[in-house]
């Protein structure tokens, strides 16, 4: 059973900074260099100066610079501290292509950390140790979390009715902005203590699934160990025992999972050689629908809407597009019907382990120090076509996303998918509701 707590969040004072949409940023792990520079220039107090600041000229760790900036901003009154511990509702409204209008509701609160092997918390993606080390230094320096872990739980009709009815109607709106321009954002504080307890009691009854923020969760666990070791206090309750999470019900109608496509660069292989290798271990079907760009879009549509059990991919090379059905080499045919519970048969696992690693003979993680080869990730077809056309990538693989139930089932069984296997849209922003360990946790939270 998850333990969910209210807390006193720090949030931007719009009387000081103006439009909150100019100081909010995406999570650090989806910000590329061009977007980082744009965010830095958008406002002198954009949260990116804390999560991805410019490297200091004096070679100090960037985390120390972020901590000094954060301390100065607090002293200058850039943030407000909500007067009492509470649970927050976070509402996002948006459109997506031709699918219509969406609304997604999250509950932002503290979650008592649990070790992953104890059950109750279910990560689903592999992480990079170096990223966790970097984030640990930031958390240790600032003693504050600037982003929420995006978590899912098994909600029910009663919860959704309570959240969309009573909670939205009775809460106090403390932030209202657009970021990016296509997404409306509202942060609402619940002031009714009974309502807070009722909603919190429904969160996490069937466990908590980490949708986004695996590195942040691992960082919080490491920071807790660090704090406990330094405090010498085996009992009691410390702020490091908790992490700030945004909880979304798995049945929320605004919960969207988009496919994350792969771009490979620095392969030192020609497109013809790669296509030849692929065809030797599977079936390639060339797609020709008008110009190349139209073929890419048509192929992507065919792939992501395909409901076959066996893996299927789109393969994009300069001037050509193919549908690719690989021979499944990782599991016997009799096991294919168990795809919902076997990570070996997910498209993303087949892509990395079999196609990239075995068929093409490349490092399946793309994380090889000192080598030119790399794998990048995107949900944007335009980005793929631009990179292939400009010669910035050698080949791209379009793929389906795993379903929510597949990802949940695997996580419960302790199986993890490759890095960047899922993309929940829209992302939870950074700088929305800061959990500062200095004063955000109170012992009389309820």
PDB file of C-alpha atoms in Angstrom, residues 116-405:
ATOM      1  CA  UNK A 116      12.255  -1.597  -5.740  1.00  0.00           C
ATOM      2  CA  UNK A 117      12.885  -5.162  -4.628  1.00  0.00           C
ATOM      3  CA  UNK A 118      10.275  -4.773  -1.857  1.00  0.00           C
ATOM      4  CA  UNK A 119       7.436  -4.516  -4.388  1.00  0.00           C
ATOM      5  CA  UNK A 120       4.790  -1.850  -4.565  1.00  0.00           C
ATOM      6  CA  UNK A 121       6.883   0.378  -6.847  1.00  0.00           C
ATOM      7  CA  UNK A 122       7.345  -0.808 -10.431  1.00  0.00           C
ATOM      8  CA  UNK A 123      10.023   0.690 -12.712  1.00  0.00           C
ATOM      9  CA  UNK A 124       9.867  -0.467 -16.316  1.00  0.00           C
ATOM     10  CA  UNK A 125      12.949   0.964 -18.055  1.00  0.00           C
ATOM     11  CA  UNK A 126      16.689   0.528 -17.704  1.00  0.00           C
ATOM     12  CA  UNK A 127      18.712   3.518 -16.497  1.00  0.00           C
ATOM     13  CA  UNK A 128      22.225   4.910 -16.909  1.00  0.00           C
ATOM     14  CA  UNK A 129      24.383   5.007 -13.739  1.00  0.00           C
ATOM     15  CA  UNK A 130      26.192   8.175 -14.842  1.00  0.00           C
ATOM     16  CA  UNK A 131      22.915  10.091 -15.068  1.00  0.00           C
ATOM     17  CA  UNK A 132      21.927   8.943 -11.574  1.00  0.00           C
ATOM     18  CA  UNK A 133      25.294  10.119 -10.210  1.00  0.00           C
ATOM     19  CA  UNK A 134      24.843  13.549 -11.805  1.00  0.00           C
ATOM     20  CA  UNK A 135      21.320  13.897 -10.452  1.00  0.00           C
ATOM     21  CA  UNK A 136      22.408  12.781  -6.988  1.00  0.00           C
ATOM     22  CA  UNK A 137      24.947  15.588  -6.839  1.00  0.00           C
ATOM     23  CA  UNK A 138      22.232  18.074  -7.858  1.00  0.00           C
ATOM     24  CA  UNK A 139      19.843  16.813  -5.192  1.00  0.00           C
ATOM     25  CA  UNK A 140      22.582  16.785  -2.554  1.00  0.00           C
ATOM     26  CA  UNK A 141      23.616  20.339  -3.449  1.00  0.00           C
ATOM     27  CA  UNK A 142      20.120  21.863  -3.665  1.00  0.00           C
ATOM     28  CA  UNK A 143      18.244  19.605  -1.223  1.00  0.00           C
ATOM     29  CA  UNK A 144      15.208  20.094  -3.418  1.00  0.00           C
ATOM     30  CA  UNK A 145      13.465  18.235  -6.250  1.00  0.00           C
ATOM     31  CA  UNK A 146      12.484  20.426  -9.187  1.00  0.00           C
ATOM     32  CA  UNK A 147      10.464  17.791 -11.047  1.00  0.00           C
ATOM     33  CA  UNK A 148       7.951  15.128 -10.140  1.00  0.00           C
ATOM     34  CA  UNK A 149       8.300  11.452 -10.884  1.00  0.00           C
ATOM     35  CA  UNK A 150       5.424  10.657 -13.238  1.00  0.00           C
ATOM     36  CA  UNK A 151       3.644   7.643 -11.727  1.00  0.00           C
ATOM     37  CA  UNK A 152       0.616   5.565 -12.689  1.00  0.00           C
ATOM     38  CA  UNK A 153      -1.749   3.631 -10.459  1.00  0.00           C
ATOM     39  CA  UNK A 154      -4.893   1.573 -10.949  1.00  0.00           C
ATOM     40  CA  UNK A 155      -7.748   4.022 -10.506  1.00  0.00           C
ATOM     41  CA  UNK A 156     -11.502   3.350 -10.461  1.00  0.00           C
ATOM     42  CA  UNK A 157     -14.742   5.117 -11.324  1.00  0.00           C
ATOM     43  CA  UNK A 158     -15.132   6.482  -7.800  1.00  0.00           C
ATOM     44  CA  UNK A 159     -11.703   8.109  -7.869  1.00  0.00           C
ATOM     45  CA  UNK A 160     -12.208   9.696 -11.303  1.00  0.00           C
ATOM     46  CA  UNK A 161     -15.626  11.052 -10.327  1.00  0.00           C
ATOM     47  CA  UNK A 162     -14.229  12.526  -7.102  1.00  0.00           C
ATOM     48  CA  UNK A 163     -11.268  14.100  -8.862  1.00  0.00           C
ATOM     49  CA  UNK A 164     -13.157  15.621 -11.794  1.00  0.00           C
ATOM     50  CA  UNK A 165     -16.105  16.628  -9.661  1.00  0.00           C
ATOM     51  CA  UNK A 166     -15.450  17.716  -6.110  1.00  0.00           C
ATOM     52  CA  UNK A 167     -11.672  18.237  -6.282  1.00  0.00           C
ATOM     53  CA  UNK A 168     -11.648  20.530  -9.322  1.00  0.00           C
ATOM     54  CA  UNK A 169     -14.626  22.492  -8.039  1.00  0.00           C
ATOM     55  CA  UNK A 170     -13.328  23.099  -4.510  1.00  0.00           C
ATOM     56  CA  UNK A 171      -9.593  23.643  -5.050  1.00  0.00           C
ATOM     57  CA  UNK A 172      -7.635  26.893  -5.123  1.00  0.00           C
ATOM     58  CA  UNK A 173      -5.986  27.624  -8.468  1.00  0.00           C
ATOM     59  CA  UNK A 174      -2.416  28.808  -7.846  1.00  0.00           C
ATOM     60  CA  UNK A 175      -0.937  28.577 -11.368  1.00  0.00           C
ATOM     61  CA  UNK A 176      -2.575  28.888 -14.778  1.00  0.00           C
ATOM     62  CA  UNK A 177      -0.390  29.025 -17.893  1.00  0.00           C
ATOM     63  CA  UNK A 178       0.339  27.525 -21.303  1.00  0.00           C
ATOM     64  CA  UNK A 179       3.473  25.476 -21.886  1.00  0.00           C
ATOM     65  CA  UNK A 180       4.145  24.812 -24.615  1.00  0.00           C
ATOM     66  CA  UNK A 181       1.659  27.011 -26.435  1.00  0.00           C
ATOM     67  CA  UNK A 182      -0.486  24.001 -27.340  1.00  0.00           C
ATOM     68  CA  UNK A 183      -0.981  22.770 -23.744  1.00  0.00           C
ATOM     69  CA  UNK A 184      -2.972  24.436 -20.967  1.00  0.00           C
ATOM     70  CA  UNK A 185      -1.692  23.867 -17.426  1.00  0.00           C
ATOM     71  CA  UNK A 186      -3.379  24.500 -14.080  1.00  0.00           C
ATOM     72  CA  UNK A 187      -2.016  23.760 -10.608  1.00  0.00           C
ATOM     73  CA  UNK A 188      -4.803  23.561  -8.021  1.00  0.00           C
ATOM     74  CA  UNK A 189      -4.298  23.228  -4.262  1.00  0.00           C
ATOM     75  CA  UNK A 190      -6.855  21.206  -2.301  1.00  0.00           C
ATOM     76  CA  UNK A 191      -7.689  22.925   0.994  1.00  0.00           C
ATOM     77  CA  UNK A 192     -10.245  20.438   2.337  1.00  0.00           C
ATOM     78  CA  UNK A 193      -8.295  18.057   4.598  1.00  0.00           C
ATOM     79  CA  UNK A 194     -10.941  15.354   4.412  1.00  0.00           C
ATOM     80  CA  UNK A 195     -10.911  15.485   0.612  1.00  0.00           C
ATOM     81  CA  UNK A 196      -7.118  15.248   0.588  1.00  0.00           C
ATOM     82  CA  UNK A 197      -7.180  12.143   2.748  1.00  0.00           C
ATOM     83  CA  UNK A 198      -9.934  10.536   0.692  1.00  0.00           C
ATOM     84  CA  UNK A 199      -8.111  11.044  -2.595  1.00  0.00           C
ATOM     85  CA  UNK A 200      -4.717  10.032  -1.167  1.00  0.00           C
ATOM     86  CA  UNK A 201      -6.190   6.815   0.225  1.00  0.00           C
ATOM     87  CA  UNK A 202      -7.209   5.750  -3.293  1.00  0.00           C
ATOM     88  CA  UNK A 203      -3.784   6.315  -4.840  1.00  0.00           C
ATOM     89  CA  UNK A 204      -1.460   3.363  -5.141  1.00  0.00           C
ATOM     90  CA  UNK A 205      -3.717   0.623  -3.809  1.00  0.00           C
ATOM     91  CA  UNK A 206      -2.490  -1.763  -6.522  1.00  0.00           C
ATOM     92  CA  UNK A 207       1.073  -0.491  -6.565  1.00  0.00           C
ATOM     93  CA  UNK A 208       2.747   2.420  -8.309  1.00  0.00           C
ATOM     94  CA  UNK A 209       4.188   2.220 -11.837  1.00  0.00           C
ATOM     95  CA  UNK A 210       6.974   4.646 -12.794  1.00  0.00           C
ATOM     96  CA  UNK A 211       6.012   6.087 -16.161  1.00  0.00           C
ATOM     97  CA  UNK A 212       8.739   8.766 -16.323  1.00  0.00           C
ATOM     98  CA  UNK A 213      11.470   9.628 -13.869  1.00  0.00           C
ATOM     99  CA  UNK A 214      13.339   6.362 -13.321  1.00  0.00           C
ATOM    100  CA  UNK A 215      16.614   8.227 -12.757  1.00  0.00           C
ATOM    101  CA  UNK A 216      14.936  10.621 -10.326  1.00  0.00           C
ATOM    102  CA  UNK A 217      13.564   7.732  -8.300  1.00  0.00           C
ATOM    103  CA  UNK A 218      16.933   5.959  -8.175  1.00  0.00           C
ATOM    104  CA  UNK A 219      18.531   9.272  -7.213  1.00  0.00           C
ATOM    105  CA  UNK A 220      16.068   9.724  -4.341  1.00  0.00           C
ATOM    106  CA  UNK A 221      16.851   6.235  -3.041  1.00  0.00           C
ATOM    107  CA  UNK A 222      20.587   6.984  -3.139  1.00  0.00           C
ATOM    108  CA  UNK A 223      20.047  10.334  -1.405  1.00  0.00           C
ATOM    109  CA  UNK A 224      18.009   8.657   1.324  1.00  0.00           C
ATOM    110  CA  UNK A 225      20.862   6.234   1.974  1.00  0.00           C
ATOM    111  CA  UNK A 226      23.288   9.153   2.052  1.00  0.00           C
ATOM    112  CA  UNK A 227      21.143  11.160   4.471  1.00  0.00           C
ATOM    113  CA  UNK A 228      20.466   8.217   6.750  1.00  0.00           C
ATOM    114  CA  UNK A 229      24.152   7.408   6.887  1.00  0.00           C
ATOM    115  CA  UNK A 230      25.060  10.980   7.819  1.00  0.00           C
ATOM    116  CA  UNK A 231      22.258  11.464  10.344  1.00  0.00           C
ATOM    117  CA  UNK A 232      23.014   8.386  12.378  1.00  0.00           C
ATOM    118  CA  UNK A 233      19.306   8.251  13.138  1.00  0.00           C
ATOM    119  CA  UNK A 234      17.919   4.795  12.473  1.00  0.00           C
ATOM    120  CA  UNK A 235      14.376   5.850  13.376  1.00  0.00           C
ATOM    121  CA  UNK A 236      12.268   8.954  13.024  1.00  0.00           C
ATOM    122  CA  UNK A 237      11.151  10.579   9.800  1.00  0.00           C
ATOM    123  CA  UNK A 238      13.288  12.665   7.456  1.00  0.00           C
ATOM    124  CA  UNK A 239      12.410  14.627   4.304  1.00  0.00           C
ATOM    125  CA  UNK A 240      14.731  12.328   2.342  1.00  0.00           C
ATOM    126  CA  UNK A 241      12.331   9.452   3.062  1.00  0.00           C
ATOM    127  CA  UNK A 242       9.901  10.958   0.528  1.00  0.00           C
ATOM    128  CA  UNK A 243       9.836  11.937  -3.106  1.00  0.00           C
ATOM    129  CA  UNK A 244       7.442  14.211  -4.975  1.00  0.00           C
ATOM    130  CA  UNK A 245       5.272  12.361  -7.474  1.00  0.00           C
ATOM    131  CA  UNK A 246       2.555  13.195  -9.979  1.00  0.00           C
ATOM    132  CA  UNK A 247       0.041  10.325  -9.905  1.00  0.00           C
ATOM    133  CA  UNK A 248      -2.189   9.644 -12.911  1.00  0.00           C
ATOM    134  CA  UNK A 249      -4.818   6.905 -13.031  1.00  0.00           C
ATOM    135  CA  UNK A 250      -4.093   4.266 -15.645  1.00  0.00           C
ATOM    136  CA  UNK A 251      -7.662   4.699 -16.950  1.00  0.00           C
ATOM    137  CA  UNK A 252      -7.483   8.489 -17.237  1.00  0.00           C
ATOM    138  CA  UNK A 253      -8.834   9.383 -20.701  1.00  0.00           C
ATOM    139  CA  UNK A 254      -6.012  11.884 -21.199  1.00  0.00           C
ATOM    140  CA  UNK A 255      -3.218   9.363 -20.618  1.00  0.00           C
ATOM    141  CA  UNK A 256      -1.507   8.904 -23.993  1.00  0.00           C
ATOM    142  CA  UNK A 257       1.426   6.652 -24.807  1.00  0.00           C
ATOM    143  CA  UNK A 258       3.277   7.532 -28.024  1.00  0.00           C
ATOM    144  CA  UNK A 259       5.803   5.393 -29.927  1.00  0.00           C
ATOM    145  CA  UNK A 260       9.468   6.363 -29.573  1.00  0.00           C
ATOM    146  CA  UNK A 261      11.367   5.903 -32.820  1.00  0.00           C
ATOM    147  CA  UNK A 262      15.128   5.295 -33.142  1.00  0.00           C
ATOM    148  CA  UNK A 263      17.708   7.162 -35.210  1.00  0.00           C
ATOM    149  CA  UNK A 264      21.100   5.500 -35.717  1.00  0.00           C
ATOM    150  CA  UNK A 265      24.137   7.556 -36.660  1.00  0.00           C
ATOM    151  CA  UNK A 266      27.841   6.808 -37.012  1.00  0.00           C
ATOM    152  CA  UNK A 267      27.179   3.210 -38.075  1.00  0.00           C
ATOM    153  CA  UNK A 268      29.942   3.230 -40.729  1.00  0.00           C
ATOM    154  CA  UNK A 269      27.593   1.071 -42.790  1.00  0.00           C
ATOM    155  CA  UNK A 270      25.964   1.955 -46.102  1.00  0.00           C
ATOM    156  CA  UNK A 271      22.181   1.944 -46.390  1.00  0.00           C
ATOM    157  CA  UNK A 272      22.442  -0.868 -48.943  1.00  0.00           C
ATOM    158  CA  UNK A 273      24.522  -3.000 -46.592  1.00  0.00           C
ATOM    159  CA  UNK A 274      22.090  -2.490 -43.721  1.00  0.00           C
ATOM    160  CA  UNK A 275      19.062  -3.314 -45.868  1.00  0.00           C
ATOM    161  CA  UNK A 276      20.834  -6.414 -47.132  1.00  0.00           C
ATOM    162  CA  UNK A 277      21.546  -7.545 -43.572  1.00  0.00           C
ATOM    163  CA  UNK A 278      17.950  -6.924 -42.538  1.00  0.00           C
ATOM    164  CA  UNK A 279      16.527  -8.884 -45.449  1.00  0.00           C
ATOM    165  CA  UNK A 280      18.752 -11.856 -44.569  1.00  0.00           C
ATOM    166  CA  UNK A 281      16.942 -12.192 -41.221  1.00  0.00           C
ATOM    167  CA  UNK A 282      13.455 -11.040 -42.069  1.00  0.00           C
ATOM    168  CA  UNK A 283      11.115  -9.695 -44.739  1.00  0.00           C
ATOM    169  CA  UNK A 284      11.468  -6.194 -46.234  1.00  0.00           C
ATOM    170  CA  UNK A 285       8.562  -4.640 -48.138  1.00  0.00           C
ATOM    171  CA  UNK A 286       9.333  -1.352 -49.873  1.00  0.00           C
ATOM    172  CA  UNK A 287       6.682   1.359 -49.561  1.00  0.00           C
ATOM    173  CA  UNK A 288       6.240   3.821 -52.444  1.00  0.00           C
ATOM    174  CA  UNK A 289       3.445   6.304 -51.844  1.00  0.00           C
ATOM    175  CA  UNK A 290       4.155   9.451 -53.826  1.00  0.00           C
ATOM    176  CA  UNK A 291       7.254  11.306 -52.710  1.00  0.00           C
ATOM    177  CA  UNK A 292       9.602   9.954 -50.020  1.00  0.00           C
ATOM    178  CA  UNK A 293       8.071  12.040 -47.232  1.00  0.00           C
ATOM    179  CA  UNK A 294       4.607  10.669 -48.006  1.00  0.00           C
ATOM    180  CA  UNK A 295       5.994   7.131 -47.915  1.00  0.00           C
ATOM    181  CA  UNK A 296       7.529   7.783 -44.483  1.00  0.00           C
ATOM    182  CA  UNK A 297       4.188   8.999 -43.101  1.00  0.00           C
ATOM    183  CA  UNK A 298       2.271   6.133 -44.686  1.00  0.00           C
ATOM    184  CA  UNK A 299       4.735   3.592 -43.287  1.00  0.00           C
ATOM    185  CA  UNK A 300       4.571   5.076 -39.805  1.00  0.00           C
ATOM    186  CA  UNK A 301       0.785   4.935 -39.891  1.00  0.00           C
ATOM    187  CA  UNK A 302       0.814   1.307 -41.015  1.00  0.00           C
ATOM    188  CA  UNK A 303       3.301   0.316 -38.318  1.00  0.00           C
ATOM    189  CA  UNK A 304       1.801   2.017 -35.279  1.00  0.00           C
ATOM    190  CA  UNK A 305      -1.732   0.882 -36.159  1.00  0.00           C
ATOM    191  CA  UNK A 306      -0.745  -2.713 -36.848  1.00  0.00           C
ATOM    192  CA  UNK A 307      -2.303  -5.187 -34.404  1.00  0.00           C
ATOM    193  CA  UNK A 308      -0.314  -8.284 -35.343  1.00  0.00           C
ATOM    194  CA  UNK A 309       1.358 -10.162 -32.485  1.00  0.00           C
ATOM    195  CA  UNK A 310       4.734 -10.436 -34.196  1.00  0.00           C
ATOM    196  CA  UNK A 311       7.043  -7.382 -34.261  1.00  0.00           C
ATOM    197  CA  UNK A 312       6.832  -4.960 -37.179  1.00  0.00           C
ATOM    198  CA  UNK A 313       8.937  -1.883 -37.986  1.00  0.00           C
ATOM    199  CA  UNK A 314       9.348   0.900 -40.469  1.00  0.00           C
ATOM    200  CA  UNK A 315      12.858   1.338 -41.870  1.00  0.00           C
ATOM    201  CA  UNK A 316      13.792   4.777 -43.198  1.00  0.00           C
ATOM    202  CA  UNK A 317      16.949   5.310 -45.257  1.00  0.00           C
ATOM    203  CA  UNK A 318      17.843   8.116 -47.686  1.00  0.00           C
ATOM    204  CA  UNK A 319      15.231   8.062 -50.447  1.00  0.00           C
ATOM    205  CA  UNK A 320      13.709   4.717 -49.438  1.00  0.00           C
ATOM    206  CA  UNK A 321      11.200   3.380 -46.883  1.00  0.00           C
ATOM    207  CA  UNK A 322      10.396  -0.220 -45.969  1.00  0.00           C
ATOM    208  CA  UNK A 323       8.108  -2.239 -43.743  1.00  0.00           C
ATOM    209  CA  UNK A 324      10.211  -4.803 -41.904  1.00  0.00           C
ATOM    210  CA  UNK A 325       9.084  -8.052 -40.273  1.00  0.00           C
ATOM    211  CA  UNK A 326      12.053  -9.730 -38.593  1.00  0.00           C
ATOM    212  CA  UNK A 327      12.343 -13.424 -37.899  1.00  0.00           C
ATOM    213  CA  UNK A 328      11.980 -13.695 -34.119  1.00  0.00           C
ATOM    214  CA  UNK A 329      15.158 -15.287 -32.837  1.00  0.00           C
ATOM    215  CA  UNK A 330      14.909 -14.691 -29.086  1.00  0.00           C
ATOM    216  CA  UNK A 331      12.048 -17.030 -28.184  1.00  0.00           C
ATOM    217  CA  UNK A 332      10.396 -20.203 -29.484  1.00  0.00           C
ATOM    218  CA  UNK A 333       7.278 -19.721 -31.589  1.00  0.00           C
ATOM    219  CA  UNK A 334       5.170 -21.335 -28.858  1.00  0.00           C
ATOM    220  CA  UNK A 335       5.986 -18.407 -26.561  1.00  0.00           C
ATOM    221  CA  UNK A 336       4.767 -15.691 -28.902  1.00  0.00           C
ATOM    222  CA  UNK A 337       1.269 -15.615 -27.447  1.00  0.00           C
ATOM    223  CA  UNK A 338       2.802 -14.563 -24.126  1.00  0.00           C
ATOM    224  CA  UNK A 339       3.997 -11.242 -25.541  1.00  0.00           C
ATOM    225  CA  UNK A 340       2.054  -9.296 -22.896  1.00  0.00           C
ATOM    226  CA  UNK A 341       4.233 -10.821 -20.189  1.00  0.00           C
ATOM    227  CA  UNK A 342       7.562 -11.400 -21.932  1.00  0.00           C
ATOM    228  CA  UNK A 343       9.913  -8.513 -22.631  1.00  0.00           C
ATOM    229  CA  UNK A 344      11.853 -10.608 -25.190  1.00  0.00           C
ATOM    230  CA  UNK A 345       8.950 -10.306 -27.618  1.00  0.00           C
ATOM    231  CA  UNK A 346       8.202  -6.614 -27.325  1.00  0.00           C
ATOM    232  CA  UNK A 347       8.997  -4.700 -30.504  1.00  0.00           C
ATOM    233  CA  UNK A 348      11.421  -2.398 -28.676  1.00  0.00           C
ATOM    234  CA  UNK A 349      13.381  -5.329 -27.216  1.00  0.00           C
ATOM    235  CA  UNK A 350      13.546  -7.131 -30.554  1.00  0.00           C
ATOM    236  CA  UNK A 351      14.733  -3.890 -32.161  1.00  0.00           C
ATOM    237  CA  UNK A 352      17.626  -3.365 -29.747  1.00  0.00           C
ATOM    238  CA  UNK A 353      18.686  -6.906 -28.952  1.00  0.00           C
ATOM    239  CA  UNK A 354      18.122  -8.626 -32.271  1.00  0.00           C
ATOM    240  CA  UNK A 355      18.018  -6.059 -35.077  1.00  0.00           C
ATOM    241  CA  UNK A 356      20.548  -3.477 -33.891  1.00  0.00           C
ATOM    242  CA  UNK A 357      22.737  -5.791 -31.845  1.00  0.00           C
ATOM    243  CA  UNK A 358      22.694  -9.040 -33.815  1.00  0.00           C
ATOM    244  CA  UNK A 359      21.581  -8.365 -37.379  1.00  0.00           C
ATOM    245  CA  UNK A 360      23.441  -5.065 -37.840  1.00  0.00           C
ATOM    246  CA  UNK A 361      26.254  -5.926 -35.425  1.00  0.00           C
ATOM    247  CA  UNK A 362      26.057  -2.594 -33.591  1.00  0.00           C
ATOM    248  CA  UNK A 363      26.031  -1.831 -29.839  1.00  0.00           C
ATOM    249  CA  UNK A 364      22.409  -2.371 -28.883  1.00  0.00           C
ATOM    250  CA  UNK A 365      22.396   0.413 -26.251  1.00  0.00           C
ATOM    251  CA  UNK A 366      24.201   3.013 -28.358  1.00  0.00           C
ATOM    252  CA  UNK A 367      26.064   3.982 -25.177  1.00  0.00           C
ATOM    253  CA  UNK A 368      29.689   3.315 -26.131  1.00  0.00           C
ATOM    254  CA  UNK A 369      32.275   5.750 -24.823  1.00  0.00           C
ATOM    255  CA  UNK A 370      34.739   7.011 -27.415  1.00  0.00           C
ATOM    256  CA  UNK A 371      32.849   5.560 -30.381  1.00  0.00           C
ATOM    257  CA  UNK A 372      31.097   7.468 -33.132  1.00  0.00           C
ATOM    258  CA  UNK A 373      27.990   5.308 -33.102  1.00  0.00           C
ATOM    259  CA  UNK A 374      24.930   6.612 -31.288  1.00  0.00           C
ATOM    260  CA  UNK A 375      21.189   6.057 -30.967  1.00  0.00           C
ATOM    261  CA  UNK A 376      18.829   8.977 -30.550  1.00  0.00           C
ATOM    262  CA  UNK A 377      15.125   8.889 -29.747  1.00  0.00           C
ATOM    263  CA  UNK A 378      12.186  10.878 -31.042  1.00  0.00           C
ATOM    264  CA  UNK A 379       8.413  10.826 -31.427  1.00  0.00           C
ATOM    265  CA  UNK A 380       8.591  13.395 -34.233  1.00  0.00           C
ATOM    266  CA  UNK A 381       8.489  12.147 -37.839  1.00  0.00           C
ATOM    267  CA  UNK A 382       9.640  15.537 -39.135  1.00  0.00           C
ATOM    268  CA  UNK A 383      12.792  15.244 -37.038  1.00  0.00           C
ATOM    269  CA  UNK A 384      13.468  11.807 -38.520  1.00  0.00           C
ATOM    270  CA  UNK A 385      13.027  12.956 -42.111  1.00  0.00           C
ATOM    271  CA  UNK A 386      15.194  16.020 -41.553  1.00  0.00           C
ATOM    272  CA  UNK A 387      17.994  13.986 -39.947  1.00  0.00           C
ATOM    273  CA  UNK A 388      18.008  11.335 -42.691  1.00  0.00           C
ATOM    274  CA  UNK A 389      17.837  13.925 -45.484  1.00  0.00           C
ATOM    275  CA  UNK A 390      20.656  16.005 -44.004  1.00  0.00           C
ATOM    276  CA  UNK A 391      22.890  12.990 -43.461  1.00  0.00           C
ATOM    277  CA  UNK A 392      22.825  13.418 -39.676  1.00  0.00           C
ATOM    278  CA  UNK A 393      21.491   9.876 -39.269  1.00  0.00           C
ATOM    279  CA  UNK A 394      22.143   6.743 -41.312  1.00  0.00           C
ATOM    280  CA  UNK A 395      18.922   4.835 -40.702  1.00  0.00           C
ATOM    281  CA  UNK A 396      15.747   5.193 -38.647  1.00  0.00           C
ATOM    282  CA  UNK A 397      13.454   2.560 -37.214  1.00  0.00           C
ATOM    283  CA  UNK A 398       9.769   3.365 -36.707  1.00  0.00           C
ATOM    284  CA  UNK A 399       8.054   1.217 -34.121  1.00  0.00           C
ATOM    285  CA  UNK A 400       4.876   0.629 -32.170  1.00  0.00           C
ATOM    286  CA  UNK A 401       4.644   1.538 -28.529  1.00  0.00           C
ATOM    287  CA  UNK A 402       4.080  -1.204 -25.949  1.00  0.00           C
ATOM    288  CA  UNK A 403       0.623  -1.038 -24.417  1.00  0.00           C
ATOM    289  CA  UNK A 404       0.106   0.194 -20.871  1.00  0.00           C
ATOM    290  CA  UNK A 405      -0.920  -3.275 -19.770  1.00  0.00           C
TER     291      UNK A 405
END
